[in-house]
Short mmCIF file of C-alpha atoms and ligand atoms in Angstrom, two decimals:
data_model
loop_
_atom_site.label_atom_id
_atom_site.label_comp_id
_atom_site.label_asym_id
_atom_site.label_seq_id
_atom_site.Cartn_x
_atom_site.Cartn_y
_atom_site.Cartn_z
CA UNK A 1 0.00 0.00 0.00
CA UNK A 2 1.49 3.34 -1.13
CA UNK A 3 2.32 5.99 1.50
CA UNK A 4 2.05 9.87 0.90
CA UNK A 5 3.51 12.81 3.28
CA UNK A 6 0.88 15.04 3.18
CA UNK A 7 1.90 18.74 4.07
CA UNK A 8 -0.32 21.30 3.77
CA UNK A 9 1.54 24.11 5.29
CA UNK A 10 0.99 28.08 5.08
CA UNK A 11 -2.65 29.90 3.77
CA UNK A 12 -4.74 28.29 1.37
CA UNK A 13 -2.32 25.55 1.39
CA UNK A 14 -4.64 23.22 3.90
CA UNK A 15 -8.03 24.34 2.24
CA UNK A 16 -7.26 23.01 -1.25
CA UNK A 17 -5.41 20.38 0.43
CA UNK A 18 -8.49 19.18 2.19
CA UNK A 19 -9.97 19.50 -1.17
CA UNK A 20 -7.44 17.47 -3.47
CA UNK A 21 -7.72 14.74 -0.76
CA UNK A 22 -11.09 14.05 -0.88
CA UNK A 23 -10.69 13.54 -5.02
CA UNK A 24 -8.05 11.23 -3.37
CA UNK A 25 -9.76 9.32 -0.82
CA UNK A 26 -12.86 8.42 -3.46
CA UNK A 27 -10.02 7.25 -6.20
CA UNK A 28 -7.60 5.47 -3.96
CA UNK A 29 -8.99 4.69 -0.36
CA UNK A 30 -6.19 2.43 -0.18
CA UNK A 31 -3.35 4.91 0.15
CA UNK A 32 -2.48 5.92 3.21
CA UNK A 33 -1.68 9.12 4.62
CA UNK A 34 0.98 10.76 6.99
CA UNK A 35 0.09 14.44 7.75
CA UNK A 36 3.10 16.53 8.42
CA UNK A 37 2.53 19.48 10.86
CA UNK A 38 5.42 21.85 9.06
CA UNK A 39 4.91 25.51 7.94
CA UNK A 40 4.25 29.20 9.48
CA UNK A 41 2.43 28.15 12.39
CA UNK A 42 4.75 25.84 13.57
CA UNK A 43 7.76 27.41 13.13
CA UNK A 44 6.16 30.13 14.98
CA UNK A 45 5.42 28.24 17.74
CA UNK A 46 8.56 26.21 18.25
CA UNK A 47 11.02 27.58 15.70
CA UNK A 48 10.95 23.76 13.79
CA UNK A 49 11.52 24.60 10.09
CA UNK A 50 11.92 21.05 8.76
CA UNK A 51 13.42 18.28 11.01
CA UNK A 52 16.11 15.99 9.85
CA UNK A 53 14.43 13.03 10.58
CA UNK A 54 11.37 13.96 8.38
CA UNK A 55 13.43 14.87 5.67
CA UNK A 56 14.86 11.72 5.70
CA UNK A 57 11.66 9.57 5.85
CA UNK A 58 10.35 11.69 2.48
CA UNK A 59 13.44 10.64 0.60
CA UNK A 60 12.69 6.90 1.74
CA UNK A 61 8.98 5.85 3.55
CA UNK A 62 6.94 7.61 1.25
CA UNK A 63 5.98 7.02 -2.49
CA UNK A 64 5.52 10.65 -2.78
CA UNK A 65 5.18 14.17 -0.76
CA UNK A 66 1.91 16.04 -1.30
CA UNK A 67 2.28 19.94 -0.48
CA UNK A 68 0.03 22.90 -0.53
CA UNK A 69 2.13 26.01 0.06
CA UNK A 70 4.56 27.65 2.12
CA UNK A 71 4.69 31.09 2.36
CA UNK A 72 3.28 33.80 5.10
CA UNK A 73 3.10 37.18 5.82
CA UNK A 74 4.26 37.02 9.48
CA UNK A 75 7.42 34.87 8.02
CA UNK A 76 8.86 37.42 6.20
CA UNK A 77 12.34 35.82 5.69
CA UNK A 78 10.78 32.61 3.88
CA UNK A 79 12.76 31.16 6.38
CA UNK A 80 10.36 28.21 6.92
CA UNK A 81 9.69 27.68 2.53
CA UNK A 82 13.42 27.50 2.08
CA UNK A 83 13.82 24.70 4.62
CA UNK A 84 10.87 23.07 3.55
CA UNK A 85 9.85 23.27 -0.22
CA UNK A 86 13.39 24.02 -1.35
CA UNK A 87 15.27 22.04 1.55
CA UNK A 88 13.21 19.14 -0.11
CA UNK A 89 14.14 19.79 -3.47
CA UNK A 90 17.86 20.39 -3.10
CA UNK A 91 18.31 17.55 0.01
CA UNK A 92 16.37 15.00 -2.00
CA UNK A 93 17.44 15.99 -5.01
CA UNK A 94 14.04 16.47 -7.12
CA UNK A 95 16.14 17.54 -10.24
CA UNK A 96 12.78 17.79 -12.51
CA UNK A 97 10.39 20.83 -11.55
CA UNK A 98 7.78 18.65 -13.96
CA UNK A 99 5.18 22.22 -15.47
CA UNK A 100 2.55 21.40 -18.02
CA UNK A 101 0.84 23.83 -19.20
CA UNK A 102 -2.78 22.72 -20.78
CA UNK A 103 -6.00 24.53 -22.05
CA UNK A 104 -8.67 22.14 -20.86
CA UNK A 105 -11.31 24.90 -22.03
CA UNK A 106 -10.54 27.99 -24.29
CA UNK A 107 -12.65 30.05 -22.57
CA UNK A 108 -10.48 30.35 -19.82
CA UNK A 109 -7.50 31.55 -22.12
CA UNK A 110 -6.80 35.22 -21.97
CA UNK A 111 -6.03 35.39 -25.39
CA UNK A 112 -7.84 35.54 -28.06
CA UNK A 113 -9.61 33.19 -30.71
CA UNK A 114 -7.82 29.93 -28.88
CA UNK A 115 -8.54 26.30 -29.63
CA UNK A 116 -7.57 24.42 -26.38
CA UNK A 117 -4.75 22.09 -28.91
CA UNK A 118 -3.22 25.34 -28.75
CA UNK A 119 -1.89 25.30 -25.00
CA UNK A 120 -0.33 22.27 -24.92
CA UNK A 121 3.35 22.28 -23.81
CA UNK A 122 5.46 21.30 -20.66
CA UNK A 123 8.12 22.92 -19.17
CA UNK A 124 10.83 20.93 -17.50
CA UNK A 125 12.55 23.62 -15.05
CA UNK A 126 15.40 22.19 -13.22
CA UNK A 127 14.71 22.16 -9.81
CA UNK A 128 18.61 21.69 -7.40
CA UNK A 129 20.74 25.13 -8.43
CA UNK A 130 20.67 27.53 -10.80
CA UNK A 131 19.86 30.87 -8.57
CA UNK A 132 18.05 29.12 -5.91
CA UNK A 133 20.70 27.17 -3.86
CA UNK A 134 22.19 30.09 -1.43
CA UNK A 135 25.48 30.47 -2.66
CA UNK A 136 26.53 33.98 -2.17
CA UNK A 137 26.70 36.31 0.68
CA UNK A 138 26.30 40.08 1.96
CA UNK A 139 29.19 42.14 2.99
CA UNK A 140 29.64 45.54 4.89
CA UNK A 141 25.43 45.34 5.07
CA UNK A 142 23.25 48.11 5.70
CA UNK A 143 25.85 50.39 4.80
CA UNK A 144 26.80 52.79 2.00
CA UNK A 145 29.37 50.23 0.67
CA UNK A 146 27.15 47.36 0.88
CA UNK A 147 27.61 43.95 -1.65
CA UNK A 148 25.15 41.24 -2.09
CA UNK A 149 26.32 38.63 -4.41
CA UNK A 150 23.85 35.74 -5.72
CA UNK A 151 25.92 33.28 -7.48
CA UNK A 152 23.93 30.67 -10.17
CA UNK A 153 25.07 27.66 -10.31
CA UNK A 154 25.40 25.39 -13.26
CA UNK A 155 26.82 22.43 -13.21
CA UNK A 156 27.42 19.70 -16.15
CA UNK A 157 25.58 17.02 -13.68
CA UNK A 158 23.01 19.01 -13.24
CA UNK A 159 22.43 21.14 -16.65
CA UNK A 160 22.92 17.59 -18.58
CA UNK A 161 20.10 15.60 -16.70
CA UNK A 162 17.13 18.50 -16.88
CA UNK A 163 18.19 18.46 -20.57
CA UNK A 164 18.30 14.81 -21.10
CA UNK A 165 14.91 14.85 -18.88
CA UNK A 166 13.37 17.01 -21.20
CA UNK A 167 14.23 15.26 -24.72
CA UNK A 168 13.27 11.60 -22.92
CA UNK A 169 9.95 12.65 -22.06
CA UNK A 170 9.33 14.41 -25.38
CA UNK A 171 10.27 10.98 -27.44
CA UNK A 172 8.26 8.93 -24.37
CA UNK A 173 4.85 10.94 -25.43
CA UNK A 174 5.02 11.28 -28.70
CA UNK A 175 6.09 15.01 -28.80
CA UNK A 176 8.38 16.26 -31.24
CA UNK A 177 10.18 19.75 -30.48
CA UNK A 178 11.92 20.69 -27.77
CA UNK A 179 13.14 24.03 -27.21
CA UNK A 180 15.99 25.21 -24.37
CA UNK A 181 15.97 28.49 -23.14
CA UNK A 182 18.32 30.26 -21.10
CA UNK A 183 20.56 34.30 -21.94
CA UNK A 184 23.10 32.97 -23.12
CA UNK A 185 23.88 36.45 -25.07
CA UNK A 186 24.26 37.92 -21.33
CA UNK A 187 25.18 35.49 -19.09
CA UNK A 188 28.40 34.62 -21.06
CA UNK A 189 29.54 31.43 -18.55
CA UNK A 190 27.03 29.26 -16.96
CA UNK A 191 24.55 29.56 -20.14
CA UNK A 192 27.14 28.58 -22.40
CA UNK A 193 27.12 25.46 -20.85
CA UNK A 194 23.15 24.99 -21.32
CA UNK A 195 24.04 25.77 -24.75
CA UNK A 196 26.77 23.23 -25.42
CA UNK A 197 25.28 20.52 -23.15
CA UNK A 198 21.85 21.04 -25.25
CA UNK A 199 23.71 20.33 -28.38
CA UNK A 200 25.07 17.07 -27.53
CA UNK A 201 21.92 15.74 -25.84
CA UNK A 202 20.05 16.82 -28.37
CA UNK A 203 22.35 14.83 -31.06
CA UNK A 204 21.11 11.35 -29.24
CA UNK A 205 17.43 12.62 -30.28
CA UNK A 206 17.18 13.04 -34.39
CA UNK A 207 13.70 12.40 -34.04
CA UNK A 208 12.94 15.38 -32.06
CA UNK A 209 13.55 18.91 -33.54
CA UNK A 210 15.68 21.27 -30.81
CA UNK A 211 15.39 25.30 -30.81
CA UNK A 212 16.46 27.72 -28.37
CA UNK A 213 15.08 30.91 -27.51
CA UNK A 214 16.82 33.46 -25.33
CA UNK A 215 14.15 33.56 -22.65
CA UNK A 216 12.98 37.31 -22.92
CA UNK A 217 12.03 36.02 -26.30
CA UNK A 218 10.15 32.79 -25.14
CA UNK A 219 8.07 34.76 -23.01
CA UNK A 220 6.91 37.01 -26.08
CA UNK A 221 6.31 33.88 -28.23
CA UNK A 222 4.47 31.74 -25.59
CA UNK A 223 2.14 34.55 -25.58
CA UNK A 224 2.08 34.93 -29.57
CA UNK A 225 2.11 31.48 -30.38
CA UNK A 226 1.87 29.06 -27.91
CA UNK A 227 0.84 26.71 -30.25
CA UNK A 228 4.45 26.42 -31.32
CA UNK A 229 5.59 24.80 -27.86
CA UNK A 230 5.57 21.06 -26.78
CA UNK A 231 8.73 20.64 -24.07
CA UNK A 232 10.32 23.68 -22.96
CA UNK A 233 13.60 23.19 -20.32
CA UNK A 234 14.83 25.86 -18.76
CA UNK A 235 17.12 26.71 -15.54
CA UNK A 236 15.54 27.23 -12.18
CA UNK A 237 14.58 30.51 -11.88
CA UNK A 238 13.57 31.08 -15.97
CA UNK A 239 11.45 27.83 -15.45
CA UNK A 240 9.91 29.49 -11.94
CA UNK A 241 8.46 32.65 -14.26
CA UNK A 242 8.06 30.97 -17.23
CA UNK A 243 5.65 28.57 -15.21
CA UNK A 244 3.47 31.48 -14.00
CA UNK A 245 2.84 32.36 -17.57
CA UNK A 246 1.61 29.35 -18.89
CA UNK A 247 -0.60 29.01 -15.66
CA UNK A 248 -2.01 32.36 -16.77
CA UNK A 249 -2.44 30.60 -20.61
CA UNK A 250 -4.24 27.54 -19.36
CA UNK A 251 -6.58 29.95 -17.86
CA UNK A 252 -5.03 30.97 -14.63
CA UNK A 253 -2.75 30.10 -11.36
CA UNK A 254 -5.21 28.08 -9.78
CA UNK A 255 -5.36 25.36 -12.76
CA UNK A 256 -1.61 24.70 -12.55
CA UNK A 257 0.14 21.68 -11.08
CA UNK A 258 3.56 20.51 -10.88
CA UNK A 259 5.62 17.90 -9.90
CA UNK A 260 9.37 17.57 -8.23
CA UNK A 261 10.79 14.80 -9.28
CA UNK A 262 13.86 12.07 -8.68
CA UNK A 263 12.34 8.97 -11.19
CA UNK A 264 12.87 6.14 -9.05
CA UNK A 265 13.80 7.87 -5.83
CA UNK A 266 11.39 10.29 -4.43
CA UNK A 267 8.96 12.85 -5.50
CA UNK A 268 7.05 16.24 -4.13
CA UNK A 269 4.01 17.34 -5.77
CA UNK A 270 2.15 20.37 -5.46
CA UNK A 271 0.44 23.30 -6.70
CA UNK A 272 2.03 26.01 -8.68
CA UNK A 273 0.43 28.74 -6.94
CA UNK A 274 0.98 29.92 -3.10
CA UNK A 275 -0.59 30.27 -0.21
CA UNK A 276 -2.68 33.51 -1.74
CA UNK A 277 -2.55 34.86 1.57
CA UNK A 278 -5.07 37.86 -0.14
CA UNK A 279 -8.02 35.24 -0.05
CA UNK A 280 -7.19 32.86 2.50
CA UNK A 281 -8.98 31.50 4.99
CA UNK A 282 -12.30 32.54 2.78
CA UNK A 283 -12.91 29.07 1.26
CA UNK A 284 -13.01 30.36 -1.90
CA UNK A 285 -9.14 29.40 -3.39
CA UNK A 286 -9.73 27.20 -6.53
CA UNK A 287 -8.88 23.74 -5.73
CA UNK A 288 -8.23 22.72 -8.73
CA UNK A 289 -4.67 22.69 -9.22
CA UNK A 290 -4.01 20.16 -6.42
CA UNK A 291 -6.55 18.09 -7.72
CA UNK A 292 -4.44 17.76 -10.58
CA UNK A 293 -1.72 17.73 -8.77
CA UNK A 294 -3.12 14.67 -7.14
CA UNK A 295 -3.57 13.28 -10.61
CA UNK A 296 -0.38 13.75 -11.09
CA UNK A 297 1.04 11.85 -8.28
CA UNK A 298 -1.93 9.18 -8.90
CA UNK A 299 0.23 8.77 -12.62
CA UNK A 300 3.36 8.76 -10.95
CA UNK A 301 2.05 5.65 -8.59
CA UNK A 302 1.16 4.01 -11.43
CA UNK A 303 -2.16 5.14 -11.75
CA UNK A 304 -2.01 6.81 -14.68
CA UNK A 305 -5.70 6.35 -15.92
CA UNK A 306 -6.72 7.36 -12.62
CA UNK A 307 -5.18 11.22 -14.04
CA UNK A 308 -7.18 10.67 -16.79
CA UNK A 309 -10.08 10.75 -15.03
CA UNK A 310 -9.92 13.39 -12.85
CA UNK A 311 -8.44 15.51 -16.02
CA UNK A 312 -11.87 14.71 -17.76
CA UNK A 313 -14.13 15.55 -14.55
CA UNK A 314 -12.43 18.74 -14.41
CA UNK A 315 -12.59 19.99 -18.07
CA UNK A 316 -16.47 18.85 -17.72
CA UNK A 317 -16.60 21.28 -14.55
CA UNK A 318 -15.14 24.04 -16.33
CA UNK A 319 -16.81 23.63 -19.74
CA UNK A 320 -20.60 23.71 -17.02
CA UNK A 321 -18.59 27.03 -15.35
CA UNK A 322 -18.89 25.07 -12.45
CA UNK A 323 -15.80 27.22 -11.11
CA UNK A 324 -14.73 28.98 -8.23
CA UNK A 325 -14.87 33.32 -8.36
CA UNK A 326 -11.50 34.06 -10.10
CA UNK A 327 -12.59 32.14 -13.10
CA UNK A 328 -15.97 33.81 -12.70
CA UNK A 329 -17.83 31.13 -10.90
CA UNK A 330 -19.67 31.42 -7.63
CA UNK A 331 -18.60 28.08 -6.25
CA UNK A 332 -16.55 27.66 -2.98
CA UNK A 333 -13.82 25.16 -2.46
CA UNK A 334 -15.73 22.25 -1.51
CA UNK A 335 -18.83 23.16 -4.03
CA UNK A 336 -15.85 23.30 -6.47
CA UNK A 337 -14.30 19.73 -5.47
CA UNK A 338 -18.04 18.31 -5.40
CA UNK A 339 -18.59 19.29 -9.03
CA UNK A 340 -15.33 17.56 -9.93
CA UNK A 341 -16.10 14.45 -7.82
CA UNK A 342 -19.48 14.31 -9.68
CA UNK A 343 -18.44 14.77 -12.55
CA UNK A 344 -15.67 11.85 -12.35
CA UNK A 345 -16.68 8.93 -14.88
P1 NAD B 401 0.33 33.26 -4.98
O1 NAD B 401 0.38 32.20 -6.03
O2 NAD B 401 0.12 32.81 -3.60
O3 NAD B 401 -0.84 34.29 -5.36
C1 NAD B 401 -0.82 35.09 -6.54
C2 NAD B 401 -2.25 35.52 -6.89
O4 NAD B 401 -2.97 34.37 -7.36
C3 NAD B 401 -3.04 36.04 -5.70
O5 NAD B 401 -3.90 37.06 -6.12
C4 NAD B 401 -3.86 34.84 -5.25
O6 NAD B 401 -5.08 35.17 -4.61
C5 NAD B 401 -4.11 34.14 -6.56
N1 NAD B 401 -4.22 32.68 -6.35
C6 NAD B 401 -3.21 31.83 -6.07
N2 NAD B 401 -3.67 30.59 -5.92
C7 NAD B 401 -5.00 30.64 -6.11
C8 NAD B 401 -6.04 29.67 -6.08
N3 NAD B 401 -5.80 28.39 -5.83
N4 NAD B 401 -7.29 30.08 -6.32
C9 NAD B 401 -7.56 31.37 -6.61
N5 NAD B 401 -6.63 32.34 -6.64
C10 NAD B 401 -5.35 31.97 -6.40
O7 NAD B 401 1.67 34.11 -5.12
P2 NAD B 401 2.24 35.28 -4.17
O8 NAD B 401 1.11 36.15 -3.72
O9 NAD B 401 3.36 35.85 -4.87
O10 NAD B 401 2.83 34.50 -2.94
C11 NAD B 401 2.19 34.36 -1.68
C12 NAD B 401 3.09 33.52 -0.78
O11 NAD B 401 3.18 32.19 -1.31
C13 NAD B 401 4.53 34.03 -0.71
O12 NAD B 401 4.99 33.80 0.59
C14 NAD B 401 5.27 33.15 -1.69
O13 NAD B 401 6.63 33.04 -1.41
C15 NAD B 401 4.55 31.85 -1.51
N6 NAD B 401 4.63 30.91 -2.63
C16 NAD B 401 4.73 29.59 -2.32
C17 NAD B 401 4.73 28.63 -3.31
C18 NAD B 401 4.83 27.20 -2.93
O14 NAD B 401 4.69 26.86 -1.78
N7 NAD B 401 5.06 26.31 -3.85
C19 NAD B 401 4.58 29.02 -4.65
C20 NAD B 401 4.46 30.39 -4.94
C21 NAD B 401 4.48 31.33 -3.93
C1 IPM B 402 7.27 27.87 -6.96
C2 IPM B 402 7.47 28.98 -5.95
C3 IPM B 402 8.80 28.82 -5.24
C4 IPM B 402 9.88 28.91 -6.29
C5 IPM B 402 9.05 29.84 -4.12
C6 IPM B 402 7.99 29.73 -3.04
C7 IPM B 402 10.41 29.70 -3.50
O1 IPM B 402 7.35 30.22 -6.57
O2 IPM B 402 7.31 26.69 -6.58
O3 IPM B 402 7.02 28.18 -8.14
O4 IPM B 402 10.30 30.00 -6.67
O5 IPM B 402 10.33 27.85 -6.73
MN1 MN B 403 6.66 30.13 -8.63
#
């Protein structure tokens, strides 16, 4: 029987976690679940970020973390998120930040005269350096002379297995283009070696067609022509705002999910979004995205029909409008999470 961490952490992050496990619970009553107490409120009351021993017993008890968000106002350092959501990526070494980016209904695109074929793409962000891992430092600070330095990191390993991520998955379902995008004409070093390391991986592929876009241009295209994209990889931070836009293409942050992933060692899945503190604790965030998220971890247990299903249930929902406010709805989280579970075939 599969075990999942469950960890639904700072604002909204509980309310559509109560919501995606429900979807859960009615598709597979037979996984069970360990909820972790981690996130603002505990780290205000005893100052625990993310023990150890917990870390430990993600990377090897559990088939998979489930997470809701990490982020709060009286936290202002992030502290907490750091140790948690990117203490789990870099310490269990989720090298795939696993996007896609779908149109389930058109009329949820923001731009105009869309078919929903033409939102269809994935971006594979890599997930253990780039400009997230720390390295750097402040010197003479708060004063006239201050320096803050935050060094990105790019490492053959690492750059080389995102890549070769990227083109496997493309060839595994039946895409065909995959395009890398870094700044190469400004950041003269560490791109460079996206852009060599690209090459050669994408030699071992002749079947699918590489491109690269600098990634001030990919933004402009994915808005132009999204239609154009089927695998996008990208560095950490690129793949972090690139993400946000194709959540706004397939019709808005609360529709996006993502997955962290180590194949064959351990996995983190959650929402794109954040904990929203602006509407939390209203019951109106749009569960949706962690019910795909659970879909998504559903797949990754092997369930991959399972996805399917709640995939179909929620393009039904939002084809009926049966949607929460931001989309233009009126229904709450739950009335939101009961449409999808109704609508499940
Ligand atoms: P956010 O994603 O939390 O919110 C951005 C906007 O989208 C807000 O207007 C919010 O109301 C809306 N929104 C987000 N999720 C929604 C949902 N499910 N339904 C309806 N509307 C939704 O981004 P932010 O405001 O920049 O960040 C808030 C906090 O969350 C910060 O502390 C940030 O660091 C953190 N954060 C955490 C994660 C994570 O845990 N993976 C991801 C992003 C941001
Ligand atoms: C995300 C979030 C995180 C990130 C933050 C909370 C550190 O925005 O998962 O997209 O930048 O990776
Ligand atoms: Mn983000």
């Amino acid at each position: 029987m599969p075990k999942i961490a469950v960890v639904p952490g700072d604002g909204i992050g509980p309310e559509v976690i109560e919501q995606g496990l429900r979807v859960l619970g009615a598709l597979a009553p037979d996984v069970e679940l360990e909820h972790f107490d981690l996130g603002a409120e505990r780290y205000l009351r005893d100052g625990t970020t993310m023990p150890a021993d917990v870390m430990a017993r993600f990377g090897s008890e559990f088939a998979g973390v489930l997470l809701g968000a990490l982020g709060d106002p009286r936290v202002p350092s992030n502290v907490h998120a750091k140790d948690i959501l990117l203490g789990s990526r870099f310490q269990l070494d989720l090298y795939i930040n696993f996007r896609p980016c779908k149109l389930l209904d058109a009329r949820y695109c923001p731009l105009k005269n869309r078919v929903e074929a033409d939102v269809d793409f994935v971006v594979f962000r890599e997930n253990t350096e780039g400009l997230y891992t720390g390295v750097g430092g402040q010197f003479k600070r708060g004063t006239a002379d201050e320096i803050a330095m935050e060094q990105e990191i790019n490492t053959r390993k690492g750059v080389e297995r995102i890549i070769r991520a990227a083109f496997a998955w493309a060839r595994d379902n039946g895409r065909r283009r995959v395009c890398m995008s870094d700044k190469a004409n400004a950041m003269r070093h560490g791109h460079d070696l996206w852009q060599r390391v690209f090459k050669e991986v994408a030699a071992e592929y002749p079947d699918i067609q590489p491109s690269h876009l600098y990634v001030d241009v990919l933004c402009m295209r994915l808005v132009q022509a999204p239609q154009d994209f089927d695998v996008i990889v990208t560095n950490n931070l690129f793949g972090d705002i690139v993400t946000d836009l194709g959540a706004a293409l397939q019709g808005g942050i609360g529709l996006a999910a993502s997955g962290n992933l180590n194949p064959g060692k351990a996995a983190l899945f959650e929402p794109v979004h954040g904990s929203a503190p602006d509407i939390a604790g209203k019951g109106i965030a749009n569960p949706v995205a962690t019910i795909l998220t659970v879909g998504m971890l559903l797949a990754w247990l092997g369930r991959k029909n399972d996805e399917v299903r709640i995939q179909r249930a929620i393009q039904r929902c939002l084809r009926a409008g049966q949607v929460t406010r931001e989309l233009g709805g009126s229904l709450s989280s739950r009335e939101a999470t009961d449409a999808v579970l109704a609508a499940l075939d």
